[in-house]
Coordinates of C-alpha atoms in Angstrom, one line a residue:
M630 CA 14.3 4.3 4.6
R631 CA 11.8 5.0 2.0
F632 CA 8.4 3.5 1.5
I633 CA 5.5 4.3 -0.9
H634 CA 1.9 2.7 -0.9
Y635 CA 0.2 2.8 -3.8
N636 CA -3.3 1.3 -4.8
I637 CA -2.4 0.8 -8.6
C638 CA -6.1 0.0 -9.7
Y639 CA -4.9 -3.1 -11.6
A640 CA -2.8 -0.4 -13.9
T641 CA -6.2 0.1 -16.0
G642 CA -5.8 3.6 -15.1
P643 CA -7.7 6.4 -13.1
K644 CA -11.3 5.9 -14.6
V645 CA -13.4 3.1 -13.3
H646 CA -14.8 2.4 -16.4
D647 CA -11.4 1.0 -17.7
S648 CA -10.8 -1.2 -15.0
M649 CA -11.1 -4.5 -17.3
R650 CA -9.2 -3.1 -20.4
S651 CA -5.2 -4.0 -21.0
S652 CA -2.7 -3.1 -18.5
G653 CA 0.5 -3.1 -20.4
R654 CA 1.1 0.7 -20.9
N655 CA 0.0 2.2 -18.0
L656 CA 2.1 -0.4 -16.0
A657 CA 5.2 0.7 -18.1
R658 CA 4.2 4.3 -16.3
I659 CA 4.0 3.1 -12.7
S660 CA 7.1 0.9 -13.3
A661 CA 9.5 4.3 -14.5
F662 CA 7.5 5.8 -11.7
L663 CA 8.6 3.7 -9.4
R664 CA 12.0 3.7 -10.6
E665 CA 12.4 7.5 -10.3
L666 CA 11.8 7.4 -6.3
E667 CA 14.4 4.7 -5.9
P668 CA 12.3 2.9 -3.1
D669 CA 13.2 0.4 -0.7
L670 CA 9.9 -1.0 0.1
V671 CA 6.4 -0.5 -1.6
G672 CA 3.3 -2.0 -0.5
L673 CA 0.8 -2.5 -3.5
I674 CA -2.7 -2.8 -3.5
E675 CA -5.1 -4.2 -6.2
V676 CA -2.4 -6.1 -8.5
D677 CA -3.2 -8.4 -11.1
H678 CA -1.6 -11.7 -10.7
G679 CA -1.9 -12.8 -14.2
S680 CA -5.4 -11.8 -15.7
Y681 CA -5.9 -11.1 -19.5
R682 CA -5.3 -7.5 -18.6
T683 CA -1.4 -8.0 -18.6
G684 CA -1.6 -11.3 -21.0
G685 CA -1.1 -13.7 -18.1
K686 CA 1.9 -12.2 -16.3
N687 CA 1.8 -11.1 -12.8
Q688 CA 2.3 -7.4 -12.3
A689 CA 3.7 -8.2 -8.6
E690 CA 6.6 -9.9 -10.1
L691 CA 7.1 -7.6 -13.3
L692 CA 7.3 -4.7 -11.1
A693 CA 10.2 -6.6 -8.5
D694 CA 12.3 -7.6 -11.7
A695 CA 12.1 -3.7 -13.1
L696 CA 13.1 -2.4 -9.8
G697 CA 15.8 -5.0 -8.7
H698 CA 13.2 -6.4 -6.0
Y699 CA 12.1 -9.4 -3.8
Q700 CA 8.7 -9.8 -3.7
S701 CA 5.7 -11.1 -1.9
H702 CA 2.4 -11.7 -2.8
S703 CA -0.7 -13.1 -2.5
I704 CA -4.9 -13.1 -4.1
K705 CA -6.7 -10.8 -1.9
Y706 CA -9.7 -13.7 -1.1
A707 CA -9.5 -16.2 1.5
E708 CA -8.6 -19.8 0.4
G709 CA -11.3 -21.5 -0.7
S710 CA -13.6 -18.9 -1.3
F711 CA -16.0 -18.4 -3.9
W712 CA -14.1 -15.6 -5.6
R713 CA -11.1 -17.7 -6.0
Y714 CA -12.7 -19.6 -8.9
V715 CA -14.1 -16.6 -10.6
P716 CA -12.4 -15.3 -13.8
V717 CA -10.5 -12.0 -13.4
L718 CA -11.5 -11.9 -10.1
R719 CA -9.7 -15.0 -8.9
N720 CA -6.2 -12.9 -10.2
Q721 CA -6.6 -10.0 -8.0
G722 CA -4.6 -9.4 -4.9
N723 CA -1.9 -7.2 -3.0
A724 CA 2.0 -7.5 -3.4
F725 CA 5.1 -6.1 -1.6
L726 CA 8.3 -5.3 -3.0
T727 CA 11.2 -5.2 -0.9
R728 CA 14.9 -3.8 -1.6
G729 CA 16.6 -5.7 1.7
R730 CA 15.8 -9.4 2.0
I731 CA 12.6 -10.9 3.3
R732 CA 13.2 -12.8 6.9
N733 CA 9.5 -13.6 7.0
E734 CA 6.2 -13.6 5.5
T735 CA 3.0 -14.4 6.3
F736 CA -0.8 -14.3 4.7
H737 CA -3.7 -14.1 7.2
F738 CA -7.0 -13.7 6.4
F739 CA -9.8 -11.7 8.1
E740 CA -12.6 -13.9 9.4
S741 CA -15.4 -11.7 7.4
G742 CA -15.7 -9.7 4.3
M743 CA -14.7 -10.2 0.4
K744 CA -11.5 -8.7 0.6
R745 CA -9.9 -10.8 3.5
L746 CA -6.2 -10.6 2.6
V747 CA -3.2 -9.1 5.4
I748 CA 0.4 -9.4 4.5
E749 CA 2.6 -9.5 7.1
L750 CA 6.5 -8.8 5.8
E751 CA 9.3 -9.4 8.6
L752 CA 12.4 -7.3 7.3
E753 CA 15.7 -7.0 9.4
H754 CA 14.1 -4.5 11.6
L755 CA 10.5 -3.6 10.8
V756 CA 7.3 -5.4 10.5
V757 CA 4.7 -4.1 8.4
Y758 CA 1.4 -5.2 7.4
L759 CA -0.6 -4.5 3.7
V760 CA -4.5 -4.4 4.2
H761 CA -6.8 -3.5 1.9
L762 CA -10.1 -3.3 3.9
A763 CA -13.9 -3.6 3.2
L764 CA -16.3 -1.0 1.5
G765 CA -19.1 -2.0 4.4
S766 CA -18.3 0.3 7.5
R767 CA -19.6 -2.9 9.8
V768 CA -17.2 -5.5 8.4
R769 CA -14.5 -2.8 8.5
H770 CA -14.8 -2.1 11.6
R771 CA -14.9 -6.2 12.9
Q772 CA -11.9 -6.3 10.4
L773 CA -9.7 -3.3 12.3
G774 CA -10.4 -5.6 15.6
E775 CA -8.7 -8.3 13.9
L776 CA -5.9 -6.2 12.6
Y777 CA -5.4 -4.9 16.1
D778 CA -5.0 -8.5 17.8
L779 CA -2.3 -8.9 15.1
V780 CA -0.7 -5.4 15.8
K781 CA -0.5 -5.9 19.4
T782 CA 1.5 -8.9 19.5
T783 CA 4.5 -7.3 17.1
Q784 CA 7.5 -7.7 18.6
K785 CA 9.4 -4.7 16.4
P786 CA 8.5 -1.6 15.3
C787 CA 5.8 -1.8 12.5
L788 CA 4.3 -0.1 9.8
V789 CA 0.3 -0.8 9.0
T790 CA -0.4 0.6 5.8
G791 CA -3.3 0.1 2.8
D792 CA -6.4 1.3 1.6
F793 CA -8.8 1.4 4.8
N794 CA -11.6 2.7 2.3
A795 CA -12.5 4.9 5.6
L796 CA -15.6 6.4 3.9
W797 CA -16.8 8.2 6.9
G798 CA -13.2 10.0 7.5
E799 CA -10.3 9.5 9.6
H800 CA -12.1 9.3 12.4
E801 CA -13.4 5.6 11.8
I802 CA -9.4 4.9 12.7
N803 CA -9.0 6.6 15.9
L804 CA -10.2 4.0 18.3
F805 CA -7.8 1.4 16.0
L806 CA -5.0 4.6 16.9
A807 CA -5.6 5.0 20.4
A808 CA -6.0 0.9 21.2
T809 CA -2.6 -0.1 19.3
G810 CA -0.7 3.5 19.8
L811 CA -0.1 3.8 16.3
Q812 CA 0.6 7.2 14.5
N813 CA -1.1 8.8 11.3
A814 CA 2.3 9.7 8.9
N815 CA -0.4 11.6 7.1
S816 CA -0.9 13.9 10.1
E817 CA -2.3 17.0 7.7
G818 CA -5.2 14.5 6.6
L819 CA -4.5 15.0 2.9
P820 CA -6.9 13.5 0.4
T821 CA -6.0 10.3 -1.8
Y822 CA -9.0 9.7 -3.9
P823 CA -9.7 10.1 -6.0
S824 CA -6.9 11.1 -8.4
H825 CA -8.2 13.4 -10.4
N826 CA -9.7 15.6 -7.6
P827 CA -9.0 14.5 -4.3
R828 CA -11.3 14.8 -1.7
R829 CA -11.3 11.7 0.9
H830 CA -8.3 10.3 2.8
L831 CA -9.1 6.3 2.2
D832 CA -4.7 5.7 2.3
F833 CA -3.1 5.3 5.1
I834 CA 0.6 4.7 6.6
L835 CA 0.4 4.2 10.4
H836 CA 3.5 3.9 12.2
S837 CA 4.8 2.7 15.8
Q838 CA 6.7 4.8 17.7
E839 CA 10.1 3.7 17.1
I840 CA 9.8 5.2 13.6
D841 CA 11.1 8.5 12.9
V842 CA 9.2 10.1 10.0
Q843 CA 11.6 12.4 8.4
D844 CA 9.2 13.1 5.5
F845 CA 6.0 12.7 3.9
K846 CA 4.1 13.3 0.3
V847 CA 1.2 12.7 -1.6
L848 CA 2.1 12.6 -5.0
P849 CA -0.3 14.0 -7.8
V850 CA 0.1 11.5 -10.2
Q851 CA -2.7 9.9 -12.1
F852 CA -1.5 6.4 -13.2
S853 CA -4.5 5.1 -10.6
D854 CA -7.6 6.0 -9.2
H855 CA -6.1 6.6 -6.0
L856 CA -2.9 9.1 -5.2
P857 CA 0.6 7.3 -3.8
L858 CA 1.6 7.9 -0.6
V859 CA 5.5 8.6 0.2
I860 CA 7.4 8.2 3.2
D861 CA 11.0 8.5 4.5
F862 CA 11.5 7.5 7.6
D863 CA 14.2 5.9 10.3
V864 CA 13.7 3.4 12.4
R865 CA 15.4 3.1 16.2
V866 CA 16.8 0.5 17.3
E867 CA 19.6 -0.9 19.7
T868 CA 22.5 -1.9 17.3
D869 CA 22.6 0.3 14.5
L870 CA 23.6 -1.4 11.5
R871 CA 22.3 1.0 8.8
K872 CA 23.7 3.1 6.3
I873 CA 23.8 6.5 6.0
S874 CA 20.6 8.9 5.8
R875 CA 18.7 8.8 2.3
P876 CA 19.2 12.1 0.7
S877 CA 16.4 14.5 0.1
H878 CA 14.4 14.4 -2.8
C879 CA 12.9 17.2 -5.0
Y880 CA 10.0 14.7 -6.2
C881 CA 10.0 15.9 -9.5
Y882 CA 8.9 13.2 -11.5
P883 CA 8.7 14.2 -15.0
H884 CA 5.1 12.3 -15.5
M885 CA 3.7 14.2 -13.3
E886 CA 0.4 15.6 -14.5
K887 CA 1.1 19.2 -16.0
G888 CA -0.9 22.0 -13.9
L889 CA -1.4 20.0 -10.5
I890 CA 0.4 21.3 -7.7
A891 CA 2.7 18.9 -5.2
V892 CA 0.9 17.9 -2.4
G893 CA 2.3 17.4 0.7
R894 CA 5.2 19.3 3.3
N895 CA 8.1 21.1 2.2

């Protein structure tokens, strides 16, 4: 199974000062990039659900249609929040795209912080949580505690993925890993931000012990201010109904920036 995590910055490109511009052309690049990699599941952070940047169209739905996937999405601010009434901000959220049918979806909201959404997606053999944690360290740590409460009740193998905004470094999540028993797929601590000169490891894919990671990559494409993470994995289940394993992929996407060296294990 192939999973891609990507903070797409509303498809407005890698430069912060462009974050309010129209996104159509760059979204087409992201769409072509995702199709080339043929993912089974995609977790998207910073998705525009229909502001002027997209001409009123939902980016999650546009990308799902392009991939032929199902989709699950929500605004990242809590229901009744002031931010749900602010132009442009009220259209900002996160999303899943999935090749397989969705067994169940739940939209949780942290008790504190501006960005509060946790999407819980249940597939046949897997549960995946998608988060975008707070910039403030105190709120971020409280959110990790609430995320632990969700993960510890999960009965299936699980992934926890998202932009953790771990501005103090990977040690911020050490207690969370120890408490949940999850493992970091990015075992080498490869940086994911900013995309033009990666220095910080902000984006994570964490997995339970029942998930065997076959390959992990951080890909050097600059369609966003974050780099995308790609993981190929297998889920150990009692009754194996899976198809044959996915063949290896060269990650030789034609639109990768020239002069950049592929990042990740060979």
